[in-house]
Coordinates of C-alpha atoms and ligand atoms in Angstrom, one line a residue:
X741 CA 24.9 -29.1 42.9
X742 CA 21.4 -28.3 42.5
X743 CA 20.1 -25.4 40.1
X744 CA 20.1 -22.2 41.6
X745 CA 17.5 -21.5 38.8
X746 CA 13.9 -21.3 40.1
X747 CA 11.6 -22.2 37.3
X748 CA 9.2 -19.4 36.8
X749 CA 5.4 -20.1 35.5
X750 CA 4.4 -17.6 32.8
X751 CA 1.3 -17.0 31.3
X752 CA 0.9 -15.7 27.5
X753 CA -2.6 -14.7 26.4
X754 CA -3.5 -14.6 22.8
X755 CA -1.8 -17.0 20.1
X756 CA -1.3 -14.2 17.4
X757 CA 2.4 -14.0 16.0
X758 CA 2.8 -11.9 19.4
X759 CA 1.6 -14.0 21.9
X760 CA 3.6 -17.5 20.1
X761 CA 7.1 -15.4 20.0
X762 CA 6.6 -14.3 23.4
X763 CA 6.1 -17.7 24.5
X764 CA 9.1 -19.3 22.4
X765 CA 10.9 -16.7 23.9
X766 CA 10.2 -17.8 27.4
X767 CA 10.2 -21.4 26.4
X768 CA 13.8 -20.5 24.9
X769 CA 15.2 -19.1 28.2
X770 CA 14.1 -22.3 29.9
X771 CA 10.9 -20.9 31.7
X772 CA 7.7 -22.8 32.3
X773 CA 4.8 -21.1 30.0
X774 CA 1.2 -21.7 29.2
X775 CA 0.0 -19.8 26.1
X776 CA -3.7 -19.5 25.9
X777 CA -5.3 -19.1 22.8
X778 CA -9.4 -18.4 22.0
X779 CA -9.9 -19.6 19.4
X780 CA -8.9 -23.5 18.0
X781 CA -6.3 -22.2 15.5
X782 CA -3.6 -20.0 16.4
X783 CA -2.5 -17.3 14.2
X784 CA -5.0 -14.4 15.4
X785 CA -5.6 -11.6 12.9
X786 CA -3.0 -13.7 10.5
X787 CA -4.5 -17.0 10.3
X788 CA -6.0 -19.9 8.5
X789 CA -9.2 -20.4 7.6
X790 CA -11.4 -22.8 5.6
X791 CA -13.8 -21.9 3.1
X792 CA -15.4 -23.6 0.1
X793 CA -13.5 -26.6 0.9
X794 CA -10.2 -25.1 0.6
X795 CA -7.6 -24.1 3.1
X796 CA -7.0 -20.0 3.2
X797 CA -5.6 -17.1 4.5
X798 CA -8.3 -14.7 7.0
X799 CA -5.9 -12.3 4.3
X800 CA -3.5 -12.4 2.0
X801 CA -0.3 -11.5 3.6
X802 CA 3.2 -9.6 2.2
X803 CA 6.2 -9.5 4.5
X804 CA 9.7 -8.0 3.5
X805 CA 13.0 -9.2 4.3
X806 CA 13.3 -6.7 7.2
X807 CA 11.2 -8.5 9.3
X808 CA 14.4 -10.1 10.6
X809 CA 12.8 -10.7 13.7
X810 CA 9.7 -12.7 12.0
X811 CA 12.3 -14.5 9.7
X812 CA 14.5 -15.2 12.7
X813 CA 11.9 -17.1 14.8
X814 CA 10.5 -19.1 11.8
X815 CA 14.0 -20.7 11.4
X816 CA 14.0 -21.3 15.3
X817 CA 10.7 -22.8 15.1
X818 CA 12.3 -25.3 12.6
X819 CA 10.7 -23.7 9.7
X820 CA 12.6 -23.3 6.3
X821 CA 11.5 -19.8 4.9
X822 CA 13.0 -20.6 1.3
X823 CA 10.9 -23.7 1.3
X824 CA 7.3 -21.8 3.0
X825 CA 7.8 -18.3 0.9
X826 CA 8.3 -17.1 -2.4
X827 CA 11.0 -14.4 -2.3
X828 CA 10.9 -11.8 -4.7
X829 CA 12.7 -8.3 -5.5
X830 CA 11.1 -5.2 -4.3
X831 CA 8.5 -4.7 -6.9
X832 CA 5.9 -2.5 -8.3
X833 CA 4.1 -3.8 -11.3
X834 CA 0.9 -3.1 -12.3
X835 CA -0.5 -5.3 -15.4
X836 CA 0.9 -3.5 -19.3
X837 CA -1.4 -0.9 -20.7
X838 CA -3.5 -0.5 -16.9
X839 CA -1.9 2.7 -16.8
X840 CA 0.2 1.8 -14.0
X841 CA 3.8 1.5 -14.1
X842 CA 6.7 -1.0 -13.5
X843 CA 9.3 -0.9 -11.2
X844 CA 11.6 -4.1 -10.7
X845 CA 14.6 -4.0 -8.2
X846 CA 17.3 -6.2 -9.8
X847 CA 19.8 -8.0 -7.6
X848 CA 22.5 -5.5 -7.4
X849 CA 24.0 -4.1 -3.9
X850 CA 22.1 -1.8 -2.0
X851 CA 21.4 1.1 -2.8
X852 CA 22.7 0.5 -6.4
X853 CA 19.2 -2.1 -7.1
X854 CA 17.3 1.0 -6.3
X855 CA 19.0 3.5 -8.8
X856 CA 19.1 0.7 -11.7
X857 CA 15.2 -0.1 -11.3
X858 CA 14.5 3.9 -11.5
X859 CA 16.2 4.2 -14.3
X860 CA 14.6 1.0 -15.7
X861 CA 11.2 1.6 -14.7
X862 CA 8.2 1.9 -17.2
X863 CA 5.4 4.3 -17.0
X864 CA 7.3 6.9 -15.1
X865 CA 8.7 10.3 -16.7
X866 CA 12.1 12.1 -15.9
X867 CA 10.1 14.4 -13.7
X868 CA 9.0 11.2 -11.7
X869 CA 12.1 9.9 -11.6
X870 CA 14.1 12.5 -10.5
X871 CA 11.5 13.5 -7.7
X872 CA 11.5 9.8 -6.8
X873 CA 15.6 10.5 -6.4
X874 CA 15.0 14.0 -4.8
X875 CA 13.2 12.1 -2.3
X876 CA 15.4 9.3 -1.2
X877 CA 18.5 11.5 -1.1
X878 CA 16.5 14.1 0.8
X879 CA 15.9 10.8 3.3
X880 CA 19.4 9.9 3.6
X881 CA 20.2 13.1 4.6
X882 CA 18.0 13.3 7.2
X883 CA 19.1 9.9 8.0
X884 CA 15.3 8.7 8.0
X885 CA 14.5 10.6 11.1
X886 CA 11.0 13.6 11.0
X887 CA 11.3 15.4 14.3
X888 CA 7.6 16.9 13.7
X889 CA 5.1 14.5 12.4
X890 CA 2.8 15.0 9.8
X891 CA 0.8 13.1 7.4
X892 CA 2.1 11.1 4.6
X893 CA 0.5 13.3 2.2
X894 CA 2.1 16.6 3.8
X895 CA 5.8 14.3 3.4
X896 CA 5.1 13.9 0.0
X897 CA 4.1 17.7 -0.7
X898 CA 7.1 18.7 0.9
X899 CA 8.9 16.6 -1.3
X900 CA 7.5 18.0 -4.5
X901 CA 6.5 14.5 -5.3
X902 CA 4.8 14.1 -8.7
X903 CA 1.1 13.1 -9.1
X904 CA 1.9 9.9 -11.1
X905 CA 4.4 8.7 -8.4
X906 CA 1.6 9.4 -5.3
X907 CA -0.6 8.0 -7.4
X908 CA 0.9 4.7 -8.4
X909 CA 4.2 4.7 -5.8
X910 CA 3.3 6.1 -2.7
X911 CA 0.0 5.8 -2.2
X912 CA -0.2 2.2 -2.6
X913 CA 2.9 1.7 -0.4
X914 CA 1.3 3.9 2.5
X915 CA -1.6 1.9 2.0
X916 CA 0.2 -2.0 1.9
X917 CA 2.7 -0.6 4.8
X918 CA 0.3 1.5 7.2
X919 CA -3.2 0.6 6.1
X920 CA -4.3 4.4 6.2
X921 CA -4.5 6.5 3.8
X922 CA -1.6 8.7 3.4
X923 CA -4.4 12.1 4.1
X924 CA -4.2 10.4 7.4
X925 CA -1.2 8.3 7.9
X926 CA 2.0 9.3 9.9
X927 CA 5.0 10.4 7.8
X928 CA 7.2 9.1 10.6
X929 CA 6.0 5.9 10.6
X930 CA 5.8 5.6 7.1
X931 CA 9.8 6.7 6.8
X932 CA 10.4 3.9 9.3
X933 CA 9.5 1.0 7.0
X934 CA 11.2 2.8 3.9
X935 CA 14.6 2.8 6.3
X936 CA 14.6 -0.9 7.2
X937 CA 13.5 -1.7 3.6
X938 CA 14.0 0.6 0.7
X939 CA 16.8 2.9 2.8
X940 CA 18.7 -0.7 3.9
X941 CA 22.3 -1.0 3.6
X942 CA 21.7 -5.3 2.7
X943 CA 19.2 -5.7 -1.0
X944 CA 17.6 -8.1 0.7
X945 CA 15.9 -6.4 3.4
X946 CA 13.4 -5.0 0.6
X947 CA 12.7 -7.9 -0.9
X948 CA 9.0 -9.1 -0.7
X949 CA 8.2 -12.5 0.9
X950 CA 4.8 -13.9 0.0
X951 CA 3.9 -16.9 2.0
X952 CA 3.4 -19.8 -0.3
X953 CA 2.1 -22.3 3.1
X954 CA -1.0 -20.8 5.0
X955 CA -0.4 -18.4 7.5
X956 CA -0.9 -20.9 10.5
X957 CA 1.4 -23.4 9.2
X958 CA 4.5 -20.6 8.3
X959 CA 4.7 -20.2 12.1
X960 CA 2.4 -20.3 14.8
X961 CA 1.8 -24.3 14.6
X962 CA 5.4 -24.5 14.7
X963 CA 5.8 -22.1 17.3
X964 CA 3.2 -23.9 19.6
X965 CA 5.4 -27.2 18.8
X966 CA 8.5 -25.3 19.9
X967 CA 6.8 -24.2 23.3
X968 CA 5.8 -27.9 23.9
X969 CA 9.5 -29.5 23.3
X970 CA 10.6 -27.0 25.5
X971 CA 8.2 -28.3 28.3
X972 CA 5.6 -25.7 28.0
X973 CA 1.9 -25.9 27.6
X974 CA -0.3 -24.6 24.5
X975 CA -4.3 -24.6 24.8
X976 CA -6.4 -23.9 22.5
X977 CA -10.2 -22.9 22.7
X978 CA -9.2 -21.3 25.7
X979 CA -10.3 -17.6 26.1
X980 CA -9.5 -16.2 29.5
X981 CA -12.0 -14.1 30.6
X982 CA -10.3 -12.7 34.0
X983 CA -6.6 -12.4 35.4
X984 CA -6.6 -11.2 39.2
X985 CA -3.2 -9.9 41.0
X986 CA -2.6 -12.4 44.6
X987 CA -1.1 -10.7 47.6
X988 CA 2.1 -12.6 47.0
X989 CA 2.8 -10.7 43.6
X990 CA 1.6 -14.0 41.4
X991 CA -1.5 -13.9 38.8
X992 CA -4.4 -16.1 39.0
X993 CA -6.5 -17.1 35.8
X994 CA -9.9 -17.7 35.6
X995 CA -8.7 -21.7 35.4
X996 CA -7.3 -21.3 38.7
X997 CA -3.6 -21.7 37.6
X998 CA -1.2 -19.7 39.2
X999 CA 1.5 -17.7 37.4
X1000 CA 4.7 -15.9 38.9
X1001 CA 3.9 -13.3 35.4
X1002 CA 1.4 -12.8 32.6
X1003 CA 1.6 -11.5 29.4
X1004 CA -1.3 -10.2 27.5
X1005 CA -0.5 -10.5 23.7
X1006 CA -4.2 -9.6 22.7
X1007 CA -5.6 -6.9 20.1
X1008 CA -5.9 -3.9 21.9
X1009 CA -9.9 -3.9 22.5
X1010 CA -9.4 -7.2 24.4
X1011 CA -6.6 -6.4 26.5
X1012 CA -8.3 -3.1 27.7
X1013 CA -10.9 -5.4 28.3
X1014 CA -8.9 -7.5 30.5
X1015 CA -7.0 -4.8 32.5
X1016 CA -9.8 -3.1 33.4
X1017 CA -11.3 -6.3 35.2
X1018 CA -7.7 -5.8 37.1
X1019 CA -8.9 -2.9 38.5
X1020 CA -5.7 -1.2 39.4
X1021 CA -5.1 2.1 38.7
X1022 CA -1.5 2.0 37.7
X1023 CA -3.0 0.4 34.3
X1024 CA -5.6 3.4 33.4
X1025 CA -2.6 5.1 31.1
X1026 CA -2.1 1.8 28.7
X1027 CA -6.2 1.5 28.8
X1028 CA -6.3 5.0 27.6
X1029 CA -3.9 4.9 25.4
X1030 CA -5.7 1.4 23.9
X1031 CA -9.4 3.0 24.3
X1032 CA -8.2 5.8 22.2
X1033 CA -6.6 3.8 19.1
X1034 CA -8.9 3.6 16.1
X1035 CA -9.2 0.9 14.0
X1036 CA -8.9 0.1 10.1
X1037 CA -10.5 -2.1 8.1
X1038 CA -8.3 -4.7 5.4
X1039 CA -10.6 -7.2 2.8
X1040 CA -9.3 -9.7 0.7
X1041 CA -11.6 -11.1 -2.0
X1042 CA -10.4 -14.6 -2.7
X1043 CA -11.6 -15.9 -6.5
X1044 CA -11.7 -19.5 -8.0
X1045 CA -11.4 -20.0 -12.0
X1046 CA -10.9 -22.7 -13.6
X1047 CA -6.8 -24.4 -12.6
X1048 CA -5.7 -23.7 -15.6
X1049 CA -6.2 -19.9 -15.1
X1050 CA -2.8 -18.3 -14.1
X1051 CA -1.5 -14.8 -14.2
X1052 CA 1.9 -13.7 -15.8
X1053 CA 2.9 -13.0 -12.4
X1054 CA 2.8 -13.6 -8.5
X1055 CA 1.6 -10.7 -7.8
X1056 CA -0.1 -7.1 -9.5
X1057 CA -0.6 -3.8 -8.5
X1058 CA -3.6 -2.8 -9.6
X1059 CA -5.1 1.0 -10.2
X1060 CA -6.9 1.6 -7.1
X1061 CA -9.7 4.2 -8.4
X1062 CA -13.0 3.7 -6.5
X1063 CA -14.9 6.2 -8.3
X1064 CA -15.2 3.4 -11.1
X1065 CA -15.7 0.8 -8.6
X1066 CA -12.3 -0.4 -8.9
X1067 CA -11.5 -1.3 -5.5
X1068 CA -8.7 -3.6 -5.6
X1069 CA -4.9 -2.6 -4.9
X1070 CA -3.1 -5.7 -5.5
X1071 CA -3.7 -9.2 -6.9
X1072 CA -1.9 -12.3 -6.2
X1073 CA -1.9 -15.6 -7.9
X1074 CA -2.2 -18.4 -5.3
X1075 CA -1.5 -21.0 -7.9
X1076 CA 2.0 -19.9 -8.4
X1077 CA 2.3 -20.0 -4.4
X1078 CA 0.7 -23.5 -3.8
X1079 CA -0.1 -26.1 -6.4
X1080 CA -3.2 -26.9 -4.9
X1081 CA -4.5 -23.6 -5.5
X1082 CA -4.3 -23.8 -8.8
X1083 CA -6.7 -20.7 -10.8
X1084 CA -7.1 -19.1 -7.3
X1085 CA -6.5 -15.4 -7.5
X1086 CA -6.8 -12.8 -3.8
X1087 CA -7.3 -9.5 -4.2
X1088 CA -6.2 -6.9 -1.2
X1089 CA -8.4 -4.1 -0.6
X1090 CA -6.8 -1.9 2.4
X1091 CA -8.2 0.5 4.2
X1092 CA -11.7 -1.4 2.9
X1093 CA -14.1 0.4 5.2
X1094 CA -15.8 1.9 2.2
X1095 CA -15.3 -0.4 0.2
X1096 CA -16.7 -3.2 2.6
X1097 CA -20.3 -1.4 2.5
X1098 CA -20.6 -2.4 -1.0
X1099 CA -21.7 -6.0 0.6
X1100 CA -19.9 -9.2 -1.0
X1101 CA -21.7 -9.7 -4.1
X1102 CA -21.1 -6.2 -5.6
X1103 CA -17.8 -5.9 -4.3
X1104 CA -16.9 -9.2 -5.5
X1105 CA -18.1 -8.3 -8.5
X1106 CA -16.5 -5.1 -9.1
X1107 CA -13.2 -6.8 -8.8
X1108 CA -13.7 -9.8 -10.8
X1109 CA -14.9 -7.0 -13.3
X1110 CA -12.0 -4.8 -12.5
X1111 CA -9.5 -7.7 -13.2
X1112 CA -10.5 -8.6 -16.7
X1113 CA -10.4 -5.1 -17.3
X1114 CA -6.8 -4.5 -16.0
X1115 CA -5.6 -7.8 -17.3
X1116 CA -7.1 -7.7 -20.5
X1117 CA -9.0 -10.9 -20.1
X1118 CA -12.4 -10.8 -20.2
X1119 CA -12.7 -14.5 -18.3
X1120 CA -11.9 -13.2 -15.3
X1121 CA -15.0 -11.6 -15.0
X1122 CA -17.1 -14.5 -14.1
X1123 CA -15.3 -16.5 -11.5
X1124 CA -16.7 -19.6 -10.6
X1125 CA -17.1 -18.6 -6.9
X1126 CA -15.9 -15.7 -4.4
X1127 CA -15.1 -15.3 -1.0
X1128 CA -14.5 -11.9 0.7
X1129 CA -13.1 -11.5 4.2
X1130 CA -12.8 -8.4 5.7
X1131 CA -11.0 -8.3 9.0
X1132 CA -13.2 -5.3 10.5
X1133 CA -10.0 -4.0 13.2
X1134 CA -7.6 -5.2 10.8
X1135 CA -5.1 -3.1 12.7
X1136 CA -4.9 0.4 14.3
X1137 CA -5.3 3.4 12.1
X1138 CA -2.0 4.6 12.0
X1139 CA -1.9 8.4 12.4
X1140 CA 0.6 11.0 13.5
X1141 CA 1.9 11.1 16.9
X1142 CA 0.0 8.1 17.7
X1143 CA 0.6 7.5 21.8
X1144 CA 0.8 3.8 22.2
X1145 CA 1.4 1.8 25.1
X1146 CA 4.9 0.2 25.8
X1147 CA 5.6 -3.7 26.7
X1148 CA 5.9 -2.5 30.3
X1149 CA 2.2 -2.1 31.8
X1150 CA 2.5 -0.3 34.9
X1151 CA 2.1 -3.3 37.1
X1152 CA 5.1 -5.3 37.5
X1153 CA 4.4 -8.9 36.6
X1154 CA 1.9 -7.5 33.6
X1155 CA 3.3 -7.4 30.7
X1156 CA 1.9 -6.5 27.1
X1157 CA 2.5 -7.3 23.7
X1158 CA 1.2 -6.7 20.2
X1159 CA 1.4 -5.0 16.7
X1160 CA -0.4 -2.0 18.5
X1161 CA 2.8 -1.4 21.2
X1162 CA 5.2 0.5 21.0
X1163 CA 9.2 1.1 22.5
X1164 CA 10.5 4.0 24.2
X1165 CA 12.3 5.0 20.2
X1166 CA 10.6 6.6 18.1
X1167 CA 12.8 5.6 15.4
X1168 CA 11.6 1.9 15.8
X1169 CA 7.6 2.6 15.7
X1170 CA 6.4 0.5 13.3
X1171 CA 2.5 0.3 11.8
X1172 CA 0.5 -2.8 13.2
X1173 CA 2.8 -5.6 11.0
X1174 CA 3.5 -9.2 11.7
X1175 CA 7.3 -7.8 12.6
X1176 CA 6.0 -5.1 14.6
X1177 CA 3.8 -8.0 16.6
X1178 CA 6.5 -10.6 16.6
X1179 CA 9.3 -7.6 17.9
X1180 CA 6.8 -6.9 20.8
X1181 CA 6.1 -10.3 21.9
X1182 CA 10.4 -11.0 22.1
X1183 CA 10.5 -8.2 23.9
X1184 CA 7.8 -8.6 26.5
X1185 CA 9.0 -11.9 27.3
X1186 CA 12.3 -10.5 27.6
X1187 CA 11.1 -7.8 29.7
X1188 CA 8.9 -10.0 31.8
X1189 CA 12.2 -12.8 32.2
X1190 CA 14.5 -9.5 33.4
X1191 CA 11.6 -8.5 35.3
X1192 CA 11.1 -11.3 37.6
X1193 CA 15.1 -12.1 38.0
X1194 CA 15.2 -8.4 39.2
X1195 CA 12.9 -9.1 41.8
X1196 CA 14.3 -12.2 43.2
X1197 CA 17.7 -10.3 43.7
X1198 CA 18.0 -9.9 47.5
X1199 CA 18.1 -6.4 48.6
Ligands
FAD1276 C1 -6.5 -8.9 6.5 C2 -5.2 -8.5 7.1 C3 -4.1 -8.3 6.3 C4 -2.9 -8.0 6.8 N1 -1.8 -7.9 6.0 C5 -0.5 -7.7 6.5 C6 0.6 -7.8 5.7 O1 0.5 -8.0 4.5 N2 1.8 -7.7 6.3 C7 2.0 -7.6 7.6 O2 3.1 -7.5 8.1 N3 0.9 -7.4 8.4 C8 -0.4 -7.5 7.9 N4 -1.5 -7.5 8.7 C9 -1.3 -7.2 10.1 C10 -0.9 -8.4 11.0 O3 -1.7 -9.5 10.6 C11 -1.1 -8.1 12.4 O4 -0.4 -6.9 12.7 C12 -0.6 -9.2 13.4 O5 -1.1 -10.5 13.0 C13 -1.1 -8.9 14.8 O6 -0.7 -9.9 15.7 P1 -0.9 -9.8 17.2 O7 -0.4 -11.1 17.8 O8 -0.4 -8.5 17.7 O9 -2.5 -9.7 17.5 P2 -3.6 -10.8 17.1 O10 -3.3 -11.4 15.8 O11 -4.9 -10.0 17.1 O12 -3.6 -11.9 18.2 C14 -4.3 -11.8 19.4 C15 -4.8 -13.2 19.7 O13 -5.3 -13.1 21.0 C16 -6.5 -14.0 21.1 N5 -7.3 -13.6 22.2 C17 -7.9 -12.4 22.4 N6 -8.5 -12.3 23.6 C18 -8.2 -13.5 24.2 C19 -8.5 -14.0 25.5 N7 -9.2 -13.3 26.4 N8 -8.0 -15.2 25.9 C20 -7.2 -15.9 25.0 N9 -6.9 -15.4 23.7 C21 -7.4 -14.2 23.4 C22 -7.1 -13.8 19.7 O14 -8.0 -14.8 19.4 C23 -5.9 -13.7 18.8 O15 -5.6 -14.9 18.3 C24 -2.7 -7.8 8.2 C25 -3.8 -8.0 9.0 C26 -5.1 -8.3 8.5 C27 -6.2 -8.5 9.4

């Protein structure tokens, strides 16, 4: 008997983490999908790139073990995370005597690893501690849920958090997490990612996963290898400039291919872009709601010392205080990620649009300085060379009440996806992440799948 199936053609466009988990999706339901990438390497704003010879990151990247979703489609991509990423407990060290603090989750049951590493921790006083405390029973109670947004800062205010603990606690998290400053960054948001990590019934969704391969290689590669196993088609170098709806309900691309749906798993600027050449009036709420995002900026200053430079640990915090030019908020050792990077150290500046104005060689500079400083070792202040990357629209600026635009368009058969959308719950906005892009793209292709199957139904 043949299969009642009908193969339907769908088109992804943009090979970010979105646009390759929407099209493994579809590639995993057994539809027939073309995923169109711009540029030659996938990845988008998390992506390889090659400078000075050597293979980086266009940023150093964290993730935590609640991106289940991301962690999920890496093993279904044949990945091994334990093998691509350094797993380590939910941390908060900043280098001894740097002021800072430290803050190490053992491996204990939830929520016991938290209370044991507060009581532990360094650099904090009983007033910090029992405000820290305060705070996540407060949470609990609420069962992570802020009917009113605010800002971060407001949260913490309410909270009668201490100085020391916004200083060295929360505002580095809201800044890692939300990349905008808590002054400006929504509390709701903000308590989302401390639910699925810190407020998680399993340890290990707040542990912190540092990808030891490059960015590229951790999934998208293997994601485009999954689409083409599963019959579908990846290009690369291939920017659409134009969709166009047919009379029959199908999408035309600029190439001339024909697809039954499309989804458009761009940054926000480019897929107004390409809605408004769709000129449809059904898509002028998800353009507004996309013209009116803002944007923040993340840098990431990569330095070279000699190999046999090598920090205590994987990864700092580091005192974030930019009246003395100390710009950097965390370091991380490559060499302890990748052999081959032996005596390369990235430093994260989020939020960097100030920071960025400083141009490459003073900012550079300023770090390398701020390093030996924090570190205690003078060497550090004369790398052999630096390279500094700063994403301009790293992400969206993250700020209360955000509207953003759901998966669903407004025009059946147009689908979106990306870090920048958002579902129907509240509860499950998250800022512009790799999990927040990867949760989209499932659930546009999901969306689009249902979509089309509902249409084929006869009346
Ligand atoms: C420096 C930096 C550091 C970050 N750090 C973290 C972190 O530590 N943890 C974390 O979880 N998240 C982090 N993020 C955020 C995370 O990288 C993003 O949220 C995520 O990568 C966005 O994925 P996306 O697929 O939604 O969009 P994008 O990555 O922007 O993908 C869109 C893709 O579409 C392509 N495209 C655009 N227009 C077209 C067209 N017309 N035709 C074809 N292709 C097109 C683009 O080239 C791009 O590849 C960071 C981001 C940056 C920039």
């Amino acid at each position: 008997m043949a299969d009642s199936r009908v193969k339907q053609r769908y088109a992804v466009i943009g090979g970010g983490w979105a646009g390759c988990a929407a099209a493994m999706e579809l590639a995993r339901a057994g539809h027939a999908v073309t995923l169109y990438e711009a540029a030659r390497t996938l990845g988008g704003r998390a992506r390889r790139v090659e400078r000075e010879n050597t293979v980086l990151d266009n940023g150093q990247h964290i993730l935590l073990g609640a991106y289940t979703e991301t962690l999920r489609l890496i093993r279904l991509a044949g990945q091994d995370p334990a093998e691509l990423i350094l797993t380590l407990p939910l941390q908060m060290r900043y280098p001894a005597a740097s002021g800072g603090m430290d803050f190490v989750a053992p491996r204990l049951p939830a929520p016991l690893h938290l209370a044991w590493a507060l009581l532990r921790a360094k650099g904090l006083r009983r007033a910090d501690k029992l405000a820290l405390m305060r705070f996540s029973t407060a949470m609990r109670w609420m069962d992570w849920q802020l009917h009113n947004d605010c800002t971060v800062s407001a949260l913490l205010q309410r909270f009668d958090q201490t100085d020391t603990l916004n200083r060295l606690m929360w505002h580095p998290l809201c800044l890692a997490a939300l990349n905008t400053p808590p002054g400006r960054a929504s509390a709701r948001v903000f308590i989302n990612v401390l639910r699925d990590s810190l407020g998680a019934r399993r340890r290990r969704a707040s542990d912190m996963l540092i990808p030891k391969a490059d960015l590229s290689a951790l999934f998208p590669d293997a994601a485009a290898r999954y689409v083409a196993q599963h019959g579908g088609q990846v290009k690369t170098g291939a920017k659409v400039a134009a969709l166009q709806s047919l009379a029959d309900g199908r999408w035309q691309l600029d190439d001339g291919e024909h697809f039954d749906a499309v989804i458009v798993a761009t940054s926000s600027v480019q897929a107004a872009a390409l809605l408004q050449g769709v000129a449809d009036a059904r898509l002028n709420q998800s353009i507004g709601q996309m013209q009116a995002l803002t944007t923040e900026a993340i840098s990431t200053c990569y330095l070279q010392y000699a190999a046999s430079v090598r920090l205590d640990l994987p990864f700092y915090a580091l005192v974030d205080a930019p009246e003395q030019q100390h710009w950097g908020q965390f370091v991380f050792d490559r060499g302890q990620l990748d052999t081959g990077q032996a005596g390369l150290l990235a430093v994260v500046i989020s939020a960097s649009g100030t920071a960025a104005e400083q141009g490459h060689g003073p900012l550079a500079q300023a770090i390398a300085t701020q390093l030996a400083h924090a570190l205690r070792r003078p060497e550090l202040a004369q790398p052999l060379w630096t390279q500094l990357i700063t994403e301009k629209r790293a992400t969206f600026a993250c700020t209360p009440d955000l509207l953003r635009p759901g998966n669903a368009s407004g025009v059946p058969g147009l689908l979106l996806a990306g870090d920048y959308t958002a579902g129907d719950d509240r509860r499950q906005d998250y800022p512009a992440t790799i999990e927040a892009a990867v949760r989209s793209g499932v659930a546009a292709a999901r969306a689009a799948g249902e979509g089309r199957q509902a249409a084929r139904q006869p009346q």
